[in-house]
Short mmCIF file of C-alpha atoms and ligand atoms in Angstrom, two decimals:
data_model
loop_
_atom_site.label_atom_id
_atom_site.label_comp_id
_atom_site.label_asym_id
_atom_site.label_seq_id
_atom_site.Cartn_x
_atom_site.Cartn_y
_atom_site.Cartn_z
CA MET A 23 133.43 41.79 109.41
CA ALA A 24 132.63 44.73 107.13
CA VAL A 25 130.81 44.03 103.87
CA PRO A 26 133.19 44.30 100.88
CA VAL A 27 132.42 47.49 98.97
CA ARG A 28 132.82 48.32 95.30
CA VAL A 29 134.08 51.87 94.94
CA ARG A 30 135.38 53.82 92.00
CA PHE A 31 137.62 56.78 91.42
CA ALA A 32 136.23 58.46 88.32
CA PRO A 33 138.51 61.26 87.19
CA SER A 34 137.94 63.39 84.13
CA PRO A 35 141.25 63.64 82.29
CA THR A 36 141.32 67.40 81.97
CA GLY A 37 144.70 68.23 83.48
CA LYS A 38 147.39 67.17 85.87
CA VAL A 39 146.08 65.58 89.04
CA HIS A 40 146.72 67.55 92.22
CA ALA A 41 146.07 66.87 95.89
CA GLY A 42 142.55 68.30 95.67
CA ASN A 43 141.43 65.79 93.08
CA ILE A 44 143.35 62.68 94.11
CA HIS A 45 142.13 63.03 97.67
CA THR A 46 138.91 61.11 97.12
CA ALA A 47 140.85 58.26 95.47
CA ILE A 48 142.66 57.75 98.77
CA PHE A 49 139.39 57.23 100.58
CA ASP A 50 138.03 54.95 97.85
CA TYR A 51 141.17 52.92 98.18
CA LEU A 52 141.01 52.80 101.99
CA LEU A 53 137.39 51.76 102.11
CA ALA A 54 138.05 49.04 99.54
CA ARG A 55 141.11 47.70 101.33
CA HIS A 56 139.55 47.95 104.77
CA THR A 57 136.51 45.94 103.74
CA GLY A 58 138.32 43.54 101.40
CA GLY A 59 136.37 45.16 98.57
CA THR A 60 137.23 46.38 95.08
CA PHE A 61 138.76 49.67 94.01
CA ILE A 62 137.91 50.60 90.45
CA LEU A 63 139.43 53.26 88.23
CA ARG A 64 137.07 54.64 85.61
CA ILE A 65 138.03 57.37 83.20
CA GLU A 66 135.24 59.88 82.63
CA ASP A 67 136.42 61.18 79.30
CA THR A 68 133.17 62.27 77.72
CA ASP A 69 133.89 65.98 77.64
CA VAL A 70 135.79 65.95 74.38
CA GLY A 71 136.54 69.67 74.47
CA ARG A 72 138.25 69.54 77.86
CA LYS A 73 140.18 66.32 77.38
CA GLU A 74 143.92 66.81 77.75
CA GLU A 75 146.57 64.71 76.06
CA GLY A 76 148.55 62.61 78.54
CA ALA A 77 146.24 63.35 81.48
CA VAL A 78 145.17 59.70 81.92
CA GLU A 79 148.75 58.46 81.92
CA HIS A 80 149.71 61.18 84.38
CA MET A 81 146.81 60.20 86.63
CA MET A 82 147.70 56.52 86.57
CA GLU A 83 151.32 57.23 87.32
CA ALA A 84 150.32 59.41 90.27
CA LEU A 85 147.98 56.75 91.67
CA LYS A 86 150.66 54.09 91.35
CA TRP A 87 153.31 56.29 92.90
CA LEU A 88 151.08 56.89 95.94
CA GLY A 89 150.44 53.15 96.19
CA LEU A 90 146.76 53.43 95.23
CA ASP A 91 146.63 50.29 93.10
CA TRP A 92 143.29 49.71 91.45
CA ASP A 93 141.71 46.28 91.06
CA GLU A 94 139.71 46.99 87.92
CA GLY A 95 140.28 49.62 85.29
CA PRO A 96 142.64 50.74 82.54
CA GLY A 97 145.66 48.52 82.12
CA ILE A 98 144.09 45.75 84.19
CA GLY A 99 140.65 45.23 82.75
CA GLY A 100 137.90 43.59 84.75
CA PRO A 101 134.43 42.16 84.44
CA TYR A 102 132.84 45.50 83.53
CA ALA A 103 135.33 46.69 80.89
CA PRO A 104 135.80 48.99 79.10
CA TYR A 105 136.64 51.44 81.86
CA TYR A 106 136.88 54.48 79.57
CA GLN A 107 133.49 56.12 79.17
CA SER A 108 134.34 57.19 75.62
CA GLN A 109 134.32 53.47 74.77
CA ARG A 110 130.89 52.87 76.28
CA LEU A 111 128.76 55.16 74.12
CA PRO A 112 126.24 52.49 73.00
CA LEU A 113 125.31 51.83 76.62
CA TYR A 114 124.36 55.46 77.20
CA LYS A 115 122.35 55.61 74.00
CA GLU A 116 120.44 52.52 74.94
CA ALA A 117 119.77 53.95 78.41
CA VAL A 118 118.34 57.26 77.18
CA GLU A 119 116.21 55.53 74.59
CA LYS A 120 114.67 53.53 77.37
CA LEU A 121 113.85 56.70 79.32
CA VAL A 122 112.44 58.42 76.25
CA ALA A 123 110.25 55.39 75.51
CA GLN A 124 108.84 55.35 79.02
CA GLY A 125 108.22 59.10 79.02
CA ASP A 126 110.93 60.16 81.49
CA ALA A 127 113.06 61.93 78.91
CA TYR A 128 112.58 63.85 75.67
CA TYR A 129 114.40 65.09 72.61
CA CYS A 130 115.20 68.77 72.61
CA TYR A 131 115.95 70.60 69.37
CA CYS A 132 116.67 74.05 70.77
CA SER A 133 119.70 75.68 69.19
CA SER A 134 122.51 77.01 71.32
CA GLU A 135 121.61 80.52 70.05
CA ARG A 136 118.08 80.15 71.36
CA LEU A 137 119.30 78.85 74.72
CA GLU A 138 121.77 81.70 75.00
CA ALA A 139 119.13 84.33 74.19
CA MET A 140 116.80 82.71 76.72
CA ARG A 141 119.43 82.82 79.41
CA LYS A 142 120.20 86.49 78.73
CA GLU A 143 116.55 87.38 78.96
CA GLN A 144 116.14 85.49 82.22
CA GLU A 145 119.15 87.28 83.61
CA ALA A 146 117.82 90.67 82.49
CA ARG A 147 114.55 89.92 84.26
CA LYS A 148 116.48 88.74 87.29
CA GLN A 149 114.82 85.34 87.01
CA PRO A 150 116.58 82.08 87.82
CA THR A 151 118.23 80.81 84.66
CA GLY A 152 117.34 77.41 83.24
CA TYR A 153 115.80 75.64 80.32
CA ASP A 154 112.22 76.76 79.66
CA ARG A 155 111.12 73.25 78.67
CA ALA A 156 110.08 74.39 75.19
CA CYS A 157 110.56 70.91 73.73
CA ARG A 158 109.10 68.99 76.65
CA ASP A 159 105.68 68.57 75.13
CA LEU A 160 106.33 68.53 71.39
CA THR A 161 103.80 66.52 69.43
CA PRO A 162 105.10 63.71 67.21
CA GLU A 163 104.43 65.94 64.17
CA GLN A 164 106.41 68.84 65.61
CA ARG A 165 109.23 66.45 66.32
CA LYS A 166 109.17 65.09 62.83
CA ALA A 167 109.35 68.59 61.42
CA LYS A 168 112.45 69.36 63.51
CA GLU A 169 114.04 66.10 62.43
CA ALA A 170 113.29 66.96 58.82
CA GLU A 171 115.21 70.20 59.28
CA GLY A 172 118.21 68.01 60.09
CA ILE A 173 118.56 69.27 63.66
CA LYS A 174 120.45 66.86 65.88
CA PRO A 175 118.68 66.83 69.22
CA VAL A 176 119.92 66.45 72.77
CA VAL A 177 118.05 64.28 75.23
CA ARG A 178 116.77 65.94 78.41
CA PHE A 179 115.41 64.42 81.57
CA LYS A 180 111.83 65.30 82.41
CA VAL A 181 112.22 66.57 85.97
CA PRO A 182 108.98 66.47 87.98
CA LEU A 183 107.50 69.95 88.44
CA GLU A 184 106.91 69.44 92.10
CA GLY A 185 108.13 67.30 94.97
CA HIS A 186 111.62 66.85 96.29
CA ALA A 187 114.59 64.55 96.34
CA ASP A 188 115.75 63.44 99.77
CA PHE A 189 118.89 61.58 100.44
CA HIS A 190 121.28 60.74 103.19
CA ASP A 191 124.93 61.50 102.87
CA LEU A 192 127.30 59.70 105.23
CA ILE A 193 129.21 62.88 105.93
CA TYR A 194 126.71 65.70 105.34
CA GLY A 195 123.63 63.95 106.75
CA ASP A 196 120.11 64.37 105.38
CA ILE A 197 119.80 66.57 102.31
CA THR A 198 116.71 67.76 100.43
CA PHE A 199 116.39 69.43 97.03
CA GLU A 200 113.14 70.78 95.58
CA TYR A 201 112.49 69.50 92.05
CA LYS A 202 111.19 72.92 91.05
CA ASN A 203 114.74 74.23 91.29
CA ILE A 204 116.13 71.57 89.01
CA ASP A 205 116.39 72.14 85.30
CA ASP A 206 115.42 69.55 82.69
CA PHE A 207 119.06 68.65 82.40
CA VAL A 208 120.77 67.21 79.34
CA MET A 209 121.67 63.52 79.48
CA LEU A 210 122.86 62.95 75.93
CA LYS A 211 124.50 65.64 73.85
CA SER A 212 123.87 66.13 70.15
CA ASP A 213 127.26 64.58 69.32
CA GLY A 214 126.14 61.30 70.90
CA TYR A 215 128.29 61.74 74.00
CA PRO A 216 126.59 61.48 77.38
CA THR A 217 126.83 64.21 79.98
CA TYR A 218 128.57 63.47 83.23
CA HIS A 219 125.22 62.84 84.94
CA LEU A 220 124.00 60.11 82.63
CA ALA A 221 127.30 58.32 82.20
CA ASN A 222 127.97 58.41 85.92
CA VAL A 223 124.65 56.79 86.81
CA VAL A 224 124.72 54.23 84.02
CA ASP A 225 128.25 53.16 84.88
CA ASP A 226 127.92 53.19 88.64
CA THR A 227 125.01 50.82 88.14
CA ALA A 228 126.67 48.66 85.50
CA MET A 229 129.83 48.39 87.60
CA LYS A 230 127.85 47.56 90.75
CA ILE A 231 129.28 50.47 92.71
CA THR A 232 128.08 50.35 96.31
CA HIS A 233 129.57 53.61 97.64
CA VAL A 234 130.14 56.84 95.77
CA ILE A 235 132.89 58.86 97.40
CA ARG A 236 133.41 62.23 95.74
CA GLY A 237 133.96 65.90 96.42
CA GLU A 238 131.25 68.03 97.99
CA GLU A 239 130.95 70.02 94.76
CA TRP A 240 128.88 67.10 93.41
CA ILE A 241 126.21 67.26 96.11
CA SER A 242 123.99 69.43 93.95
CA SER A 243 124.23 66.87 91.11
CA THR A 244 123.02 64.06 93.33
CA PRO A 245 119.26 64.81 93.09
CA ARG A 246 119.54 64.57 89.30
CA HIS A 247 121.28 61.26 89.66
CA LEU A 248 118.59 60.03 92.04
CA LEU A 249 115.89 60.99 89.56
CA MET A 250 117.60 58.85 86.96
CA TYR A 251 118.07 55.92 89.34
CA LYS A 252 114.38 56.03 90.03
CA ALA A 253 113.42 56.27 86.37
CA PHE A 254 115.71 53.38 85.45
CA GLY A 255 114.50 51.36 88.42
CA TYR A 256 118.03 51.04 89.80
CA THR A 257 119.09 51.16 93.44
CA PRO A 258 121.26 54.20 94.20
CA PRO A 259 124.63 53.79 95.94
CA VAL A 260 125.53 55.09 99.38
CA TYR A 261 126.76 58.68 99.07
CA VAL A 262 129.86 60.00 100.79
CA HIS A 263 130.62 63.57 99.78
CA MET A 264 133.89 64.85 101.10
CA PRO A 265 134.77 68.38 102.12
CA MET A 266 137.09 69.99 99.66
CA ILE A 267 140.73 70.47 100.63
CA VAL A 268 141.47 74.13 101.10
CA GLY A 269 144.69 76.09 100.95
CA ALA A 270 146.24 77.90 103.90
CA ASP A 271 143.97 80.85 102.97
CA ARG A 272 140.90 78.52 103.24
CA ALA A 273 140.22 78.97 99.52
CA LYS A 274 139.73 75.96 97.26
CA LEU A 275 142.85 74.32 95.84
CA SER A 276 142.67 74.43 92.11
CA LYS A 277 144.80 74.07 89.05
CA ARG A 278 144.52 77.78 88.50
CA ARG A 279 145.46 78.63 92.04
CA GLY A 280 148.78 76.91 91.68
CA ALA A 281 147.92 73.54 93.19
CA ILE A 282 150.98 71.39 92.65
CA SER A 283 150.58 68.21 90.64
CA ILE A 284 151.11 64.99 92.58
CA LEU A 285 154.04 63.93 90.43
CA GLU A 286 155.74 67.23 91.13
CA TYR A 287 155.85 66.21 94.77
CA ARG A 288 157.61 63.05 93.65
CA ASP A 289 160.07 65.10 91.61
CA MET A 290 160.69 67.43 94.53
CA GLY A 291 161.72 64.46 96.64
CA TYR A 292 158.70 63.87 98.85
CA LEU A 293 158.20 60.24 99.84
CA PRO A 294 154.93 58.73 98.64
CA GLU A 295 154.24 57.17 102.03
CA ALA A 296 154.64 60.59 103.68
CA LEU A 297 152.32 62.31 101.22
CA PHE A 298 149.82 59.47 101.60
CA ASN A 299 149.85 59.76 105.39
CA PHE A 300 149.55 63.54 105.11
CA LEU A 301 146.59 63.42 102.70
CA VAL A 302 144.80 60.78 104.78
CA LEU A 303 144.92 63.12 107.75
CA ILE A 304 143.09 65.76 105.71
CA GLY A 305 139.77 64.03 106.06
CA TRP A 306 140.25 61.20 108.51
CA SER A 307 141.89 60.68 111.87
CA LEU A 308 142.68 57.66 113.95
CA ASP A 309 142.10 59.32 117.30
CA ASP A 310 142.53 63.08 116.83
CA LYS A 311 146.15 62.97 117.91
CA THR A 312 148.20 60.33 116.09
CA GLU A 313 149.99 61.86 113.13
CA ILE A 314 152.43 59.27 111.84
CA MET A 315 150.71 56.04 110.86
CA THR A 316 151.82 53.12 108.76
CA HIS A 317 149.90 52.18 105.65
CA GLN A 318 148.74 49.01 107.34
CA GLN A 319 147.63 50.84 110.46
CA ILE A 320 145.57 53.22 108.35
CA VAL A 321 143.94 50.44 106.32
CA GLU A 322 143.15 48.40 109.42
CA ASN A 323 141.62 51.25 111.37
CA PHE A 324 139.91 53.14 108.58
CA SER A 325 136.23 53.92 109.05
CA LEU A 326 133.85 56.26 107.30
CA GLU A 327 132.51 57.28 110.71
CA ARG A 328 135.72 59.07 111.57
CA MET A 329 135.78 61.17 108.46
CA GLY A 330 135.51 64.86 109.19
CA ARG A 331 133.00 67.30 107.82
CA VAL A 332 135.29 70.27 107.87
CA ALA A 333 138.12 70.26 105.41
CA ALA A 334 141.53 70.58 106.90
CA ALA A 335 143.78 73.02 105.14
CA PHE A 336 146.71 71.83 103.09
CA ASN A 337 149.52 72.74 105.43
CA GLN A 338 152.83 72.70 103.58
CA GLU A 339 154.87 73.03 106.78
CA LYS A 340 153.24 69.94 108.18
CA LEU A 341 153.96 68.01 105.00
CA ASP A 342 157.61 69.08 105.20
CA TRP A 343 157.82 68.00 108.80
CA MET A 344 156.18 64.67 108.01
CA ASN A 345 158.49 64.04 105.07
CA GLY A 346 161.47 64.66 107.35
CA VAL A 347 160.10 62.13 109.85
CA TYR A 348 159.65 59.52 107.13
CA ILE A 349 163.14 60.18 105.79
CA ARG A 350 164.69 59.75 109.23
CA ASN A 351 162.75 56.53 109.75
CA LEU A 352 164.24 54.89 106.66
CA ASN A 353 167.21 52.64 107.28
CA PRO A 354 170.49 53.78 105.65
CA ASP A 355 170.23 51.30 102.77
CA GLU A 356 166.69 52.29 101.90
CA LEU A 357 167.45 55.96 102.17
CA THR A 358 170.51 55.50 99.97
CA ASP A 359 168.38 53.76 97.32
CA ARG A 360 165.85 56.56 97.35
CA LEU A 361 168.48 59.28 97.30
CA MET A 362 170.54 57.88 94.44
CA PRO A 363 168.38 59.16 91.56
CA PHE A 364 168.22 62.62 93.11
CA LEU A 365 171.95 62.80 93.70
CA GLU A 366 172.65 61.50 90.19
CA LYS A 367 170.41 64.15 88.78
CA TYR A 368 171.13 67.19 90.92
CA LEU A 369 174.75 67.00 92.07
CA PRO A 370 176.90 69.38 90.03
CA PRO A 371 177.99 67.96 86.66
CA GLU A 372 181.68 67.89 87.57
CA VAL A 373 181.02 65.16 90.15
CA LYS A 374 182.00 61.85 88.56
CA ARG A 375 179.13 59.50 87.61
CA PRO A 376 178.05 56.88 88.41
CA LEU A 377 178.22 57.82 92.05
CA ASP A 378 179.90 55.58 94.59
CA VAL A 379 177.11 53.85 96.51
CA ASP A 380 179.31 52.79 99.41
CA TYR A 381 180.47 56.33 99.91
CA ILE A 382 176.87 57.54 99.89
CA LYS A 383 175.89 54.94 102.47
CA GLN A 384 178.54 56.43 104.73
CA ILE A 385 177.19 59.93 104.28
CA VAL A 386 173.51 59.13 104.63
CA PRO A 387 173.46 58.90 108.44
CA LEU A 388 175.22 62.28 108.57
CA ILE A 389 172.70 64.15 106.47
CA LYS A 390 169.39 62.48 107.19
CA GLU A 391 168.63 64.60 110.23
CA ARG A 392 168.75 67.77 108.19
CA ILE A 393 167.02 67.16 104.91
CA ILE A 394 163.33 67.76 104.29
CA THR A 395 163.14 66.28 100.82
CA LEU A 396 165.31 63.87 98.86
CA LYS A 397 166.14 66.63 96.45
CA ASP A 398 167.48 68.82 99.28
CA ALA A 399 170.20 66.27 99.83
CA ALA A 400 171.95 67.14 96.57
CA ASP A 401 172.34 70.70 97.68
CA TYR A 402 173.03 70.06 101.30
CA ALA A 403 175.54 67.29 100.75
CA SER A 404 177.28 68.56 97.66
CA PHE A 405 180.44 69.40 99.64
CA PHE A 406 180.91 65.65 100.13
CA PHE A 407 181.30 65.26 96.38
CA VAL A 408 182.82 68.29 94.72
CA ASP A 409 186.57 68.90 94.47
CA GLU A 410 186.65 72.68 94.70
CA LEU A 411 184.67 74.53 97.33
CA GLN A 412 183.70 78.17 96.98
CA TYR A 413 184.72 79.86 100.23
CA ASP A 414 183.22 82.97 101.69
CA PRO A 415 186.05 84.39 103.88
CA ALA A 416 183.49 86.11 106.11
CA LYS A 417 182.31 82.71 107.31
CA PHE A 418 185.62 82.11 109.06
CA VAL A 419 185.08 85.15 111.23
CA ASP A 420 182.74 85.34 114.19
CA LYS A 421 182.46 87.25 117.46
CA LYS A 422 185.36 85.36 119.03
CA THR A 423 187.48 84.57 116.00
CA ASP A 424 189.19 87.01 113.64
CA THR A 425 190.92 86.10 110.39
CA ALA A 426 194.36 85.86 111.98
CA MET A 427 193.11 83.45 114.59
CA ALA A 428 191.26 81.32 112.03
CA LEU A 429 194.43 81.18 109.97
CA LYS A 430 196.49 80.12 112.93
CA ALA A 431 193.91 77.47 113.87
CA LEU A 432 193.88 76.02 110.37
CA LYS A 433 197.67 75.97 110.01
CA SER A 434 198.07 74.19 113.34
CA ALA A 435 195.31 71.76 112.41
CA GLU A 436 197.09 70.98 109.17
CA GLU A 437 200.27 70.21 111.08
CA LYS A 438 198.45 68.11 113.64
CA LEU A 439 196.46 66.12 111.12
CA THR A 440 199.18 65.44 108.54
CA PRO A 441 200.96 62.73 110.54
CA LEU A 442 197.77 61.02 111.76
CA ALA A 443 197.76 57.37 110.72
CA SER A 444 194.07 56.82 111.25
CA PHE A 445 191.39 59.32 110.37
CA ASP A 446 188.48 57.97 112.33
CA LYS A 447 186.11 60.12 114.26
CA ASP A 448 187.43 59.38 117.77
CA GLN A 449 191.02 59.95 116.79
CA LEU A 450 190.13 63.19 115.09
CA GLU A 451 188.21 64.38 118.07
CA SER A 452 190.94 63.69 120.62
CA ALA A 453 193.67 65.14 118.40
CA LEU A 454 191.72 68.32 117.73
CA ARG A 455 190.57 68.85 121.30
CA ALA A 456 194.18 68.55 122.44
CA LEU A 457 195.17 71.03 119.76
CA ALA A 458 192.61 73.61 120.92
CA GLU A 459 193.94 73.32 124.42
CA ALA A 460 197.54 73.74 123.27
CA LEU A 461 196.54 76.82 121.27
CA GLY A 462 194.66 78.24 124.23
CA ILE A 463 191.44 78.70 122.28
CA LYS A 464 187.99 77.25 122.80
CA ALA A 465 187.42 73.92 121.03
CA GLY A 466 184.34 75.42 119.40
CA GLN A 467 186.42 78.12 117.75
CA LEU A 468 188.79 75.61 116.23
CA PHE A 469 185.97 73.38 115.10
CA ASN A 470 184.17 76.25 113.47
CA SER A 471 187.22 77.24 111.43
CA LEU A 472 187.63 73.62 110.40
CA ARG A 473 183.96 73.23 109.58
CA VAL A 474 184.09 76.16 107.19
CA ALA A 475 187.34 74.91 105.65
CA ILE A 476 186.00 71.39 105.14
CA THR A 477 182.47 72.23 103.95
CA ALA A 478 182.47 75.95 103.03
CA SER A 479 179.40 76.22 105.21
CA ASP A 480 178.76 76.83 108.87
CA ALA A 481 175.68 74.64 109.18
CA THR A 482 176.74 71.10 108.51
CA PRO A 483 176.68 67.58 109.92
CA PRO A 484 178.92 66.66 112.87
CA ILE A 485 182.42 67.71 111.93
CA PHE A 486 184.44 64.63 112.95
CA GLU A 487 182.16 62.19 111.16
CA THR A 488 182.19 64.46 108.15
CA MET A 489 185.98 64.59 108.10
CA ALA A 490 186.23 60.83 108.55
CA ALA A 491 183.89 60.28 105.60
CA LEU A 492 185.80 62.69 103.38
CA GLY A 493 189.13 61.12 104.27
CA LYS A 494 192.49 62.57 105.13
CA GLU A 495 193.66 63.60 101.70
CA ARG A 496 190.59 65.61 100.82
CA CYS A 497 190.42 67.23 104.24
CA LEU A 498 194.02 68.36 104.12
CA LYS A 499 193.59 69.72 100.64
CA ARG A 500 190.59 71.73 101.76
CA ILE A 501 192.38 73.07 104.80
CA GLN A 502 195.24 74.18 102.53
CA SER A 503 192.84 75.89 100.13
CA ALA A 504 191.15 77.69 102.99
CA ILE A 505 194.54 78.82 104.30
CA SER A 506 195.51 80.31 100.97
CA ILE A 507 192.17 82.09 100.67
CA LEU A 508 192.58 83.60 104.13
CA GLU A 509 196.17 84.58 103.40
CA LYS A 510 195.08 86.54 100.36
CA ASN A 511 192.33 88.20 102.31
N1 LIG B 602 134.31 62.83 86.72
C1 LIG B 602 133.96 63.43 87.97
C2 LIG B 602 135.17 64.20 88.46
O1 LIG B 602 136.01 64.50 87.70
C3 LIG B 602 133.56 62.36 88.92
C4 LIG B 602 132.66 62.79 90.02
C5 LIG B 602 132.08 61.57 90.71
O2 LIG B 602 132.89 60.88 91.36
O3 LIG B 602 130.92 61.29 90.56
O4 LIG B 602 135.34 64.54 89.60
#
């Protein structure tokens, strides 16, 4: 039995969450559920300038919608609350003071103007940029003088001048970084807020995180974190850096490059279980061939060992296909429930609300083969609901059928259908096949004319079922309208 892990998803609330940034949450969640461990949500909101109003709420809604329920965190609490870093400032202060006292960190009074000028000079000399450690060895008197000037310092970590950090990443293997290439990085800013590095290490330790799963862009931060773990005397977690999801062009998905927010997928009518399955496959596979997997199957079989090192691209066509599969796998009642809000919202305003659920249940089996998203249904199925169709007379005409023939077919159909007592699919089929024969035309020609008359479209669900669902009165009315359009034409 696997050892229960403690994992955290630690988003910075700087915008709307998209597939690229929620991806790691899925793997946190899976590892926690697979091992009977704990999935923690921690909000890394220490970058005051980049914080965005509503981003946390948006994030939580997206996680819930995808079924990624957290065990500790905002809204739930837990033994290591608070789970917002902005509410944990005293802990970070205490931690840096400890490092300063033991000589692993120091106060730096350099102004941003000085740092900027230094960077420009380094660039001009084509030197690597980085802090020149001017404040690293200030004497107590020099420090006092700076304090007396009223300068609020930052706290920097004293990175060893030589040696290296070595660590093992479960996906990327053994990694080494030379200390000489690492800057004396800032841990605490002059406004009292920690940087990502400090807060991350302090909280991962305080919250007893066993595995850190995060994007590969954080690999280069890891040696800094390890230096802090060592200085604090804490044990570092296991690291699992994940390849970044890329777009079809293999470039990074990003907010700027039009990555769609997770809740937009919801609003477009993707099913959360389909998107979950799809995102799992970008990073993990059961056996390199199975595509459609239940939630339970994924949780049961999940293993870090089968996580890939190469990011799969976000393939929209595959997501569409998968959504269609999930839609078709829903039973009619479930699909009706899921469709209702979309139909209520997107069917034309003239359609009477509230919609008739029983009628929709009848239609659902007819449309489910053809829709990709729930939202599509409103468009595709609108002819089932509206009173007046907009006909395009050209649709009645094809290689074998001219307008006169279509008109004749529709008039005869009207005559044939008017006396019918029952309007079920079998009756309709036998009556109309007999009619085609009597008219001496191919059944397909008759059915095409009828299809256009009944739906105003030539790509629709099976015609007899469609007519049965619409009912006799509506069908006859439509046939009459089509006739008068063709007569005017
Ligand atoms: N706050 C970081 C982010 O937004 C967390 C990185 C990590 O998981 O350590 O991605």
